PDB file of C-alpha atoms and ligand atoms in Angstrom:
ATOM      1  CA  UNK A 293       1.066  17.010 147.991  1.00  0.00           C
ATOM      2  CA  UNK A 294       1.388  20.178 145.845  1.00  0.00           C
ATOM      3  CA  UNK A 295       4.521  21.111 144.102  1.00  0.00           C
ATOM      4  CA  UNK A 296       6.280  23.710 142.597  1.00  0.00           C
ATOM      5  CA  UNK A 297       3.991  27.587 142.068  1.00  0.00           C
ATOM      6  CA  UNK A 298       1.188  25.654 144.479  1.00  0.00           C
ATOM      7  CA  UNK A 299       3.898  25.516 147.049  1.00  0.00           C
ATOM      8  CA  UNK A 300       4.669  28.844 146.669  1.00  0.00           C
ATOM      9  CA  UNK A 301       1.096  30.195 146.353  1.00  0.00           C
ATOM     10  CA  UNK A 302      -0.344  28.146 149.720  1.00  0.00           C
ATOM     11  CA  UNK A 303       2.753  29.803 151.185  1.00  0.00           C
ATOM     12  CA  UNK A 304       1.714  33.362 150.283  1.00  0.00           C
ATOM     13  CA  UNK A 305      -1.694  32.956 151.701  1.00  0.00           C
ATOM     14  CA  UNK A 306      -0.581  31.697 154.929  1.00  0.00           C
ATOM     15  CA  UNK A 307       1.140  35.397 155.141  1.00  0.00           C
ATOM     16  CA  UNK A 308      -2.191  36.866 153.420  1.00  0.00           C
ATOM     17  CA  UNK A 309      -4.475  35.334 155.704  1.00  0.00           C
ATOM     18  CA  UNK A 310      -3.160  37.006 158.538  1.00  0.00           C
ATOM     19  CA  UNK A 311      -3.873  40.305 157.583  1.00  0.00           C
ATOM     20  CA  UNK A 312      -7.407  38.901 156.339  1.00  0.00           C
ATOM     21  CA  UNK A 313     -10.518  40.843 157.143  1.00  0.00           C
ATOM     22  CA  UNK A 314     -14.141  38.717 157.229  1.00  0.00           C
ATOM     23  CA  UNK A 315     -16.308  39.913 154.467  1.00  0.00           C
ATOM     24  CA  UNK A 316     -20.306  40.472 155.164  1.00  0.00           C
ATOM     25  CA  UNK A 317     -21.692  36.701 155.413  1.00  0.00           C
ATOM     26  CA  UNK A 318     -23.614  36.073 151.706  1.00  0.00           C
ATOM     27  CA  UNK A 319     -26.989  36.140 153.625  1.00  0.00           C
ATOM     28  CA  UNK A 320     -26.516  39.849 154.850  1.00  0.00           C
ATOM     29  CA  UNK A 321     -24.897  40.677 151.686  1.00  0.00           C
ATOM     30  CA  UNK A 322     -27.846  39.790 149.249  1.00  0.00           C
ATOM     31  CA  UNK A 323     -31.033  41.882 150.121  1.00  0.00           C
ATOM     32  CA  UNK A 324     -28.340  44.730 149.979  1.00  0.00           C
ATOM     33  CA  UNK A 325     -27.480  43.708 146.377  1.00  0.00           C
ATOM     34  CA  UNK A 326     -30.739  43.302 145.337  1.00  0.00           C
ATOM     35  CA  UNK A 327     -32.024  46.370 146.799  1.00  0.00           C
ATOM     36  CA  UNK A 328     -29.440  48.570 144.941  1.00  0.00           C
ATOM     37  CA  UNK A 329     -29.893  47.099 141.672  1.00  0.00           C
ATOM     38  CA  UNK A 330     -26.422  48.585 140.689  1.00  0.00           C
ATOM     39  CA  UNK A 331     -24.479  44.992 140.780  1.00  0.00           C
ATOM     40  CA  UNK A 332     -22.119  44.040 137.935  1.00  0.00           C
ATOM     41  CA  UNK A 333     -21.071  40.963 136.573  1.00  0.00           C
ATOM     42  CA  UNK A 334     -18.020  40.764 134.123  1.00  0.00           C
ATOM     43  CA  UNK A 335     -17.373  38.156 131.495  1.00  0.00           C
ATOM     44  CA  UNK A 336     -13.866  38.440 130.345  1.00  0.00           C
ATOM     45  CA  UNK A 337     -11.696  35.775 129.613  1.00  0.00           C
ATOM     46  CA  UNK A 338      -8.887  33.614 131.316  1.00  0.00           C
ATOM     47  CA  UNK A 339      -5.936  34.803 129.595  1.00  0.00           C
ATOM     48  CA  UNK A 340      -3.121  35.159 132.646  1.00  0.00           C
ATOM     49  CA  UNK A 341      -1.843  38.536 130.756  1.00  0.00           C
ATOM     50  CA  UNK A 342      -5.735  39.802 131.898  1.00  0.00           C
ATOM     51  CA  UNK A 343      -6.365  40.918 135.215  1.00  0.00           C
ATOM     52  CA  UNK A 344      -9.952  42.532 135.230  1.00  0.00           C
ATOM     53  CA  UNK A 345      -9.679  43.712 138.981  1.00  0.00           C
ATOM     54  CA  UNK A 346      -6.677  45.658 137.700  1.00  0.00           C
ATOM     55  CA  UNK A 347      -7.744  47.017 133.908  1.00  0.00           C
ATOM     56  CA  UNK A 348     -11.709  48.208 135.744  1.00  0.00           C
ATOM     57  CA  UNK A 349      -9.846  50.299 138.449  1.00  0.00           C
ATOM     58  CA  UNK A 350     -12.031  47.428 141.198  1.00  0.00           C
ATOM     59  CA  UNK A 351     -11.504  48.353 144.671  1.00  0.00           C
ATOM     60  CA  UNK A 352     -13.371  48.277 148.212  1.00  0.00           C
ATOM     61  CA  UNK A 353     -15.746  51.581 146.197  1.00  0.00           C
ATOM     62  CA  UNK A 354     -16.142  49.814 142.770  1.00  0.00           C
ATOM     63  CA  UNK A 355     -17.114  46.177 142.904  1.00  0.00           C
ATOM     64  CA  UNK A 356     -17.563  43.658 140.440  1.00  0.00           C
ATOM     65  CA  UNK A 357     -18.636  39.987 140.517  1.00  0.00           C
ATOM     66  CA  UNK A 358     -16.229  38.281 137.995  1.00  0.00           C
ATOM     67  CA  UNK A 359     -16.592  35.145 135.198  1.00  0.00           C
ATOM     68  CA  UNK A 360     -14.030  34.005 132.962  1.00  0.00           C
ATOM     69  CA  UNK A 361     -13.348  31.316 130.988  1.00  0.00           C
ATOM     70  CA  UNK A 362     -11.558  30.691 128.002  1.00  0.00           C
ATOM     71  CA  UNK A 363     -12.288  33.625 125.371  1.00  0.00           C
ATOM     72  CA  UNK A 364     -14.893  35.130 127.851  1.00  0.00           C
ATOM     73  CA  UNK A 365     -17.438  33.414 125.534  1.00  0.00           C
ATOM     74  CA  UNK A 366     -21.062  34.026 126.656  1.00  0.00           C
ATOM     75  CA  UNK A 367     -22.226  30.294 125.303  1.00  0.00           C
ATOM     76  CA  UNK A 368     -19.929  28.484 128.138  1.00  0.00           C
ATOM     77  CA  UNK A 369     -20.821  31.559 130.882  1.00  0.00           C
ATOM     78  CA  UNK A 370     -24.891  31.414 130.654  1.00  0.00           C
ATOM     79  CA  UNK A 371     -24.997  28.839 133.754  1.00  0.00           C
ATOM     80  CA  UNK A 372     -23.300  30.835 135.501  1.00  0.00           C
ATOM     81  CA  UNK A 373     -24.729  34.495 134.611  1.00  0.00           C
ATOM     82  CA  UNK A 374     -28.181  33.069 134.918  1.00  0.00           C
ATOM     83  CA  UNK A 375     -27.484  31.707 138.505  1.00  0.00           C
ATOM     84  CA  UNK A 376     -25.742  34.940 139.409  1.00  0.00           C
ATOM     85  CA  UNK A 377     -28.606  36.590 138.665  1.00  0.00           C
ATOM     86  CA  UNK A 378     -30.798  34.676 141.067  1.00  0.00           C
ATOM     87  CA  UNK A 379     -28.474  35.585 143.707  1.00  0.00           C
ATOM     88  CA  UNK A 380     -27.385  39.095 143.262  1.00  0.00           C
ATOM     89  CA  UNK A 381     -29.845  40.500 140.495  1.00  0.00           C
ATOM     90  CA  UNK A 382     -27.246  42.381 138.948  1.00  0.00           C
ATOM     91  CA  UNK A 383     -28.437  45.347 136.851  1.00  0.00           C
ATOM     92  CA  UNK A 384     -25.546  44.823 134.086  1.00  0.00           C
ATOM     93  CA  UNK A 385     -23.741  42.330 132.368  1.00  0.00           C
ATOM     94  CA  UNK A 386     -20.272  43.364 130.830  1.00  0.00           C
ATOM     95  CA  UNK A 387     -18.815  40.869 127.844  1.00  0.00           C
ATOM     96  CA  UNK A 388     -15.135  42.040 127.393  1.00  0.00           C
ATOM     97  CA  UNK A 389     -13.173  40.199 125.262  1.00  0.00           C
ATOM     98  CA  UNK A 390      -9.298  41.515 124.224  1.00  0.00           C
ATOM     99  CA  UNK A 391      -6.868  41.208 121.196  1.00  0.00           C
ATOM    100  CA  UNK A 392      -4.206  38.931 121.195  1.00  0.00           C
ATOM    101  CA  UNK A 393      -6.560  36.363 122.680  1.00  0.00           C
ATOM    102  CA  UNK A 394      -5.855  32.372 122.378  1.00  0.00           C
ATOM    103  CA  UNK A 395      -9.381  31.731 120.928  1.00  0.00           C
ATOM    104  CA  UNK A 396      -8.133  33.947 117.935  1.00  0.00           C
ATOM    105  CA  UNK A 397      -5.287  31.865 117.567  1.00  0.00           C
ATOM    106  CA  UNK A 398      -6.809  28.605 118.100  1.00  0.00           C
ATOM    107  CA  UNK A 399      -9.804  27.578 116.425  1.00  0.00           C
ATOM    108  CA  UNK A 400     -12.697  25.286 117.049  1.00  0.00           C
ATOM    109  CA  UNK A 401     -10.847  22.473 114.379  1.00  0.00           C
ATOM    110  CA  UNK A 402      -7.501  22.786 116.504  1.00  0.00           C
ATOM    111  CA  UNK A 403      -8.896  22.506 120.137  1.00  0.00           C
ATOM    112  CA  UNK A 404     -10.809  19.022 118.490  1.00  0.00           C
ATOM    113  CA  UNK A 405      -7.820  17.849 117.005  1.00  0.00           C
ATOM    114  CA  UNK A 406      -6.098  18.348 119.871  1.00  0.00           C
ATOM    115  CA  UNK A 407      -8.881  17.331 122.516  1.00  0.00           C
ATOM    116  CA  UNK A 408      -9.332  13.911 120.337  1.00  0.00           C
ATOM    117  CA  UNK A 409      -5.735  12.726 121.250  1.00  0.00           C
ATOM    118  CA  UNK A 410      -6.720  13.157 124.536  1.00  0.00           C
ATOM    119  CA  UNK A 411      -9.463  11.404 124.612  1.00  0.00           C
ATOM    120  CA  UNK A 412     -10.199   9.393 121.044  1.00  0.00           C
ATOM    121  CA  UNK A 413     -13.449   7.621 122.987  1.00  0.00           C
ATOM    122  CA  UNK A 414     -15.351  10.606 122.867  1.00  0.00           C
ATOM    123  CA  UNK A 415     -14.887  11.739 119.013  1.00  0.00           C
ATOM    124  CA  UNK A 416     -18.120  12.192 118.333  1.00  0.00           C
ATOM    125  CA  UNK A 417     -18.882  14.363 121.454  1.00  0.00           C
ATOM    126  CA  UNK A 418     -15.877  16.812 120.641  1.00  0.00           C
ATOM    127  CA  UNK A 419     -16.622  16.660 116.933  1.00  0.00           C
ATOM    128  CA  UNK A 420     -20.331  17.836 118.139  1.00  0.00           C
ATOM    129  CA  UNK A 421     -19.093  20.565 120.388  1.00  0.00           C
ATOM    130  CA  UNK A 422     -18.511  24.313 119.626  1.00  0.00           C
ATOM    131  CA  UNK A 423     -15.481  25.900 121.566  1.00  0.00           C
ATOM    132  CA  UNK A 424     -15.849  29.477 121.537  1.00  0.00           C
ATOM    133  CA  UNK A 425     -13.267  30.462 118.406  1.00  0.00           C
ATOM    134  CA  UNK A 426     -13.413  33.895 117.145  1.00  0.00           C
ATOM    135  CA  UNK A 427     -12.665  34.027 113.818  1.00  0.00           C
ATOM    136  CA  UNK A 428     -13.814  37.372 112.759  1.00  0.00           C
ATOM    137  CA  UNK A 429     -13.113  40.859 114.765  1.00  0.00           C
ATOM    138  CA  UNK A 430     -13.165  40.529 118.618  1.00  0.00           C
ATOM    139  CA  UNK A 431     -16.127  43.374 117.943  1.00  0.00           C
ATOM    140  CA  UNK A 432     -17.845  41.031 116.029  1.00  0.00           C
ATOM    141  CA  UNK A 433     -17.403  38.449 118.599  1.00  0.00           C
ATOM    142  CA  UNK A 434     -18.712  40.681 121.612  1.00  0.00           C
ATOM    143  CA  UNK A 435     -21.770  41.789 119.288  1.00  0.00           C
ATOM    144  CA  UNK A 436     -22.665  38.232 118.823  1.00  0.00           C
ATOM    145  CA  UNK A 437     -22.183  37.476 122.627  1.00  0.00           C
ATOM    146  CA  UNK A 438     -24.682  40.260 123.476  1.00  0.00           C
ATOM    147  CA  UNK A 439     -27.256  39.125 120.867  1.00  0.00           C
ATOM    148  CA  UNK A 440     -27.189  35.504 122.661  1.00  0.00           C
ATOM    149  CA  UNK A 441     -27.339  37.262 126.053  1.00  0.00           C
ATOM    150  CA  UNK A 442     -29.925  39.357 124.843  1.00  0.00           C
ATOM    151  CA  UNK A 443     -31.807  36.019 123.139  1.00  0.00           C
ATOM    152  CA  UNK A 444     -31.230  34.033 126.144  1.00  0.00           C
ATOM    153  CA  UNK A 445     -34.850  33.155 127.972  1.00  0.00           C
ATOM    154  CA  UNK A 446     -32.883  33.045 131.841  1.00  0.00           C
ATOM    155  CA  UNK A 447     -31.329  36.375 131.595  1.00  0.00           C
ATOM    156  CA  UNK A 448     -33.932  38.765 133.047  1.00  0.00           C
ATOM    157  CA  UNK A 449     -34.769  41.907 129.777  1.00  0.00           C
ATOM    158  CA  UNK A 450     -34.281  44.412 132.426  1.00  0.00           C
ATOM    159  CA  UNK A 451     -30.662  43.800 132.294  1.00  0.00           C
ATOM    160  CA  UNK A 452     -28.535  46.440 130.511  1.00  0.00           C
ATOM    161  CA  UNK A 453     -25.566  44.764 128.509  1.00  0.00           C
ATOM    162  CA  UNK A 454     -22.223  46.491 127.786  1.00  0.00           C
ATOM    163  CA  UNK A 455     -19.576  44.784 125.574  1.00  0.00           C
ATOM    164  CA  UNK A 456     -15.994  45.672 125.866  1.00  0.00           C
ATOM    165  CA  UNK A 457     -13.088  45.710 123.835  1.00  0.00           C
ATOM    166  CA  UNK A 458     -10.005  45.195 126.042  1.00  0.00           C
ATOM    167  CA  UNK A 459      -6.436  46.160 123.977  1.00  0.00           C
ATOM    168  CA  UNK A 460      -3.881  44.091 125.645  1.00  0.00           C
ATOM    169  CA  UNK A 461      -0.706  45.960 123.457  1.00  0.00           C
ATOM    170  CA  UNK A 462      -2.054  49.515 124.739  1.00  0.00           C
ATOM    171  CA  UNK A 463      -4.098  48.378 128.129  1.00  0.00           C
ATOM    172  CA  UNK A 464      -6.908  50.385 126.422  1.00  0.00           C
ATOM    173  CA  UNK A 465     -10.676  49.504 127.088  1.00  0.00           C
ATOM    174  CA  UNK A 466     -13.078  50.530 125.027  1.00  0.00           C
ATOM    175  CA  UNK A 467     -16.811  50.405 124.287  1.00  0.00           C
ATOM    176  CA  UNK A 468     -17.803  48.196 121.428  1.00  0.00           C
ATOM    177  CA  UNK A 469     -21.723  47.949 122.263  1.00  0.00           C
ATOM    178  CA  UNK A 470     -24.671  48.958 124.618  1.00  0.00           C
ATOM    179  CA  UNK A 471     -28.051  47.503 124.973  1.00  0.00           C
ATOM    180  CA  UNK A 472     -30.063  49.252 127.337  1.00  0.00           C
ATOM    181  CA  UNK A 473     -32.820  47.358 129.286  1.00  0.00           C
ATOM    182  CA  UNK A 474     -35.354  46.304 127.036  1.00  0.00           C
ATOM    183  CA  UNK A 475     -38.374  47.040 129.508  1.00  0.00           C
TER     184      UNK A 475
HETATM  185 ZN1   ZN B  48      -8.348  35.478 125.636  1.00  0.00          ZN
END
């Protein structure tokens, strides 16, 4: 059984659900995104202080699909951007990564050190692995995402890519870089 904030949380949707409203079923919904070419898929990352419905203004007029993970690092995200776009065929791809963010903090030698306590068997894996540390400016780190997005062979050159600086002090966003469709 779940305990303590999962108690709480499947408590709050019971009360959600009831005011719950069926979305269009995926099937219906896809030609439509396809067809309008305007769909947009964020990559920002999964710091709890960050809530990209709240900082992009999304609401029932302005949607977004959403990805996070830990720094919104484009490396760990392509599986997922490149399937999205198979579905959806979104015309933009926003990287947004923010200041104050844990993959500042913590670098690629920490997260192995720590990750080896956990599991000493697999040294040689973790010591192999890259973990998505920004060490330089968080606009150097959203440059260097769009130049792998831009690089990647599964994400279509008709995509435009927008990179994002998020300030989490001053709840400012601003624009870092743009790369326009390359076709
Ligand atoms: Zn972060």
């Amino acid at each position: 059984m779940a305990t303590g904030p999962v108690i709480q949380m499947l408590a709050r949707n019971s009360k959600i659900a009831q005011s719950y409203q069926t979305p269009l079923g995926l099937m219906q919904l896809v030609p439509k995104m396809r067809e309008s070419g305007t769909g947009v898929v964020v990559l920002s990352c999964s710091d709890p202080r960050l809530n990209p419905y709240q900082i992009l203004g999304i609401d029932s007029t302005l949607k977004a699909t959403m990805v996070r993970n830990a720094g919104g690092r484009v490396f760990d995200a392509i599986r997922t951007l490149a399937v999205l776009q198979t579905i959806g065929a979104p015309g933009t791809i926003v990287v947004m990564h923010h200041t104050d963010c844990g993959m500042t903090h913590f670098h690629d030698a920490d997260i192995r050190k720590a990750l080896i306590e956990v599991a000493p068997e697999e040294k040689e894996t973790i010591d192999a692995s890259k973990f998505g540390e920004i060490k330089g400016t968080i606009e150097e780190s959203i440059r260097e995402d769009l130049a792998i997005l831009r690089a990647s062979p599964l994400i279509k050159k008709t995509t435009q890519l927008v990179g994002l600086k998020y300030d989490i002090a001053t709840g400012v966003l601003s624009e870092v870089a743009h790369s326009k469709s390359e076709l």
